[in-house]
Amino acid sequence: RSPSRGLGDVYKRQLIYGGVIVNVIGALYLMAYAIKYMYAFHKANNQPVRTDAMKPEWAKKRIIGFGLMILGGVIAIIGCYI
């Protein structure tokens, strides 16, 4: 019989996996919107007014994506050191 793991090990592993999952979600979110806006910017290349209107919206999506990635990394690092 192998000794049972302590409850702290279980929580630590959950933090690490949870952090990695949040990181991957952020990366996928960022990638999906990057593809969407790349296509939209390419399509509106000859219309600077429309392109300028899309830039703040793209900036918000970028902040959310990078924020999720950073949050996931921080959660995983915390899980490693607890």
PDB file of C-alpha atoms in Angstrom:
ATOM      1  CA  ARG A   1       0.000   0.000   0.000  1.00  0.00           C
ATOM      2  CA  SER A   2       1.266   3.430  -0.881  1.00  0.00           C
ATOM      3  CA  PRO A   3       0.879   6.272   1.576  1.00  0.00           C
ATOM      4  CA  SER A   4      -1.958   8.663   0.816  1.00  0.00           C
ATOM      5  CA  ARG A   5      -1.123  12.117  -0.345  1.00  0.00           C
ATOM      6  CA  GLY A   6      -1.809  14.992   1.953  1.00  0.00           C
ATOM      7  CA  LEU A   7      -4.644  17.351   1.237  1.00  0.00           C
ATOM      8  CA  GLY A   8      -2.097  20.110   0.599  1.00  0.00           C
ATOM      9  CA  ASP A   9      -0.646  18.141  -2.335  1.00  0.00           C
ATOM     10  CA  VAL A  10      -4.092  17.853  -3.884  1.00  0.00           C
ATOM     11  CA  TYR A  11      -4.736  21.587  -3.578  1.00  0.00           C
ATOM     12  CA  LYS A  12      -1.275  22.350  -4.929  1.00  0.00           C
ATOM     13  CA  ARG A  13      -1.854  20.170  -7.986  1.00  0.00           C
ATOM     14  CA  GLN A  14      -5.287  21.750  -8.546  1.00  0.00           C
ATOM     15  CA  LEU A  15      -3.732  25.236  -8.431  1.00  0.00           C
ATOM     16  CA  ILE A  16      -1.057  24.283 -10.940  1.00  0.00           C
ATOM     17  CA  TYR A  17      -3.509  22.632 -13.350  1.00  0.00           C
ATOM     18  CA  GLY A  18      -6.039  25.431 -12.875  1.00  0.00           C
ATOM     19  CA  GLY A  19      -3.376  28.015 -13.667  1.00  0.00           C
ATOM     20  CA  VAL A  20      -2.336  26.163 -16.797  1.00  0.00           C
ATOM     21  CA  ILE A  21      -5.974  25.897 -17.924  1.00  0.00           C
ATOM     22  CA  VAL A  22      -6.571  29.642 -17.384  1.00  0.00           C
ATOM     23  CA  ASN A  23      -3.360  30.345 -19.309  1.00  0.00           C
ATOM     24  CA  VAL A  24      -4.462  28.169 -22.243  1.00  0.00           C
ATOM     25  CA  ILE A  25      -7.925  29.772 -22.270  1.00  0.00           C
ATOM     26  CA  GLY A  26      -6.292  33.207 -22.420  1.00  0.00           C
ATOM     27  CA  ALA A  27      -4.028  32.124 -25.270  1.00  0.00           C
ATOM     28  CA  LEU A  28      -6.925  30.653 -27.259  1.00  0.00           C
ATOM     29  CA  TYR A  29      -9.043  33.766 -26.640  1.00  0.00           C
ATOM     30  CA  LEU A  30      -6.207  35.985 -27.815  1.00  0.00           C
ATOM     31  CA  MET A  31      -5.542  33.828 -30.866  1.00  0.00           C
ATOM     32  CA  ALA A  32      -9.212  33.721 -31.892  1.00  0.00           C
ATOM     33  CA  TYR A  33      -9.609  37.493 -31.709  1.00  0.00           C
ATOM     34  CA  ALA A  34      -6.230  38.075 -33.376  1.00  0.00           C
ATOM     35  CA  ILE A  35      -7.398  36.051 -36.369  1.00  0.00           C
ATOM     36  CA  LYS A  36     -10.763  37.836 -36.404  1.00  0.00           C
ATOM     37  CA  TYR A  37      -9.258  41.326 -36.271  1.00  0.00           C
ATOM     38  CA  MET A  38      -6.449  40.476 -38.683  1.00  0.00           C
ATOM     39  CA  TYR A  39      -9.093  39.552 -41.244  1.00  0.00           C
ATOM     40  CA  ALA A  40     -11.197  42.631 -40.417  1.00  0.00           C
ATOM     41  CA  PHE A  41      -8.193  44.989 -40.674  1.00  0.00           C
ATOM     42  CA  HIS A  42      -7.155  43.378 -43.945  1.00  0.00           C
ATOM     43  CA  LYS A  43     -10.685  43.706 -45.325  1.00  0.00           C
ATOM     44  CA  ALA A  44     -10.943  47.382 -44.251  1.00  0.00           C
ATOM     45  CA  ASN A  45      -7.427  48.280 -45.366  1.00  0.00           C
ATOM     46  CA  ASN A  46      -8.642  50.987 -47.757  1.00  0.00           C
ATOM     47  CA  GLN A  47     -11.049  52.493 -45.194  1.00  0.00           C
ATOM     48  CA  PRO A  48      -8.979  54.235 -42.471  1.00  0.00           C
ATOM     49  CA  VAL A  49     -12.048  55.510 -40.583  1.00  0.00           C
ATOM     50  CA  ARG A  50     -13.354  51.974 -40.114  1.00  0.00           C
ATOM     51  CA  THR A  51      -9.903  50.666 -39.159  1.00  0.00           C
ATOM     52  CA  ASP A  52      -9.455  53.399 -36.548  1.00  0.00           C
ATOM     53  CA  ALA A  53     -12.841  52.536 -35.058  1.00  0.00           C
ATOM     54  CA  MET A  54     -11.805  48.882 -34.606  1.00  0.00           C
ATOM     55  CA  LYS A  55      -8.498  49.597 -32.842  1.00  0.00           C
ATOM     56  CA  PRO A  56      -9.911  50.356 -29.337  1.00  0.00           C
ATOM     57  CA  GLU A  57     -12.106  47.248 -29.509  1.00  0.00           C
ATOM     58  CA  TRP A  58      -9.086  45.123 -30.467  1.00  0.00           C
ATOM     59  CA  ALA A  59      -7.053  46.693 -27.651  1.00  0.00           C
ATOM     60  CA  LYS A  60      -9.697  45.599 -25.094  1.00  0.00           C
ATOM     61  CA  LYS A  61      -9.653  42.025 -26.401  1.00  0.00           C
ATOM     62  CA  ARG A  62      -5.841  41.998 -26.289  1.00  0.00           C
ATOM     63  CA  ILE A  63      -5.833  43.177 -22.683  1.00  0.00           C
ATOM     64  CA  ILE A  64      -8.313  40.465 -21.680  1.00  0.00           C
ATOM     65  CA  GLY A  65      -6.327  37.729 -23.456  1.00  0.00           C
ATOM     66  CA  PHE A  66      -2.955  38.768 -22.036  1.00  0.00           C
ATOM     67  CA  GLY A  67      -4.541  39.310 -18.615  1.00  0.00           C
ATOM     68  CA  LEU A  68      -5.866  35.751 -18.583  1.00  0.00           C
ATOM     69  CA  MET A  69      -2.471  34.428 -19.623  1.00  0.00           C
ATOM     70  CA  ILE A  70      -0.695  36.368 -16.887  1.00  0.00           C
ATOM     71  CA  LEU A  71      -3.290  35.346 -14.301  1.00  0.00           C
ATOM     72  CA  GLY A  72      -2.891  31.689 -15.293  1.00  0.00           C
ATOM     73  CA  GLY A  73       0.877  31.945 -14.989  1.00  0.00           C
ATOM     74  CA  VAL A  74       0.642  33.558 -11.559  1.00  0.00           C
ATOM     75  CA  ILE A  75      -1.793  30.896 -10.332  1.00  0.00           C
ATOM     76  CA  ALA A  76       0.480  28.092 -11.569  1.00  0.00           C
ATOM     77  CA  ILE A  77       3.553  29.689  -9.954  1.00  0.00           C
ATOM     78  CA  ILE A  78       1.697  30.111  -6.664  1.00  0.00           C
ATOM     79  CA  GLY A  79       0.733  26.430  -6.871  1.00  0.00           C
ATOM     80  CA  CYS A  80       4.392  25.489  -7.277  1.00  0.00           C
ATOM     81  CA  TYR A  81       5.539  27.408  -4.208  1.00  0.00           C
ATOM     82  CA  ILE A  82       2.736  26.590  -1.773  1.00  0.00           C
TER      83      ILE A  82
END
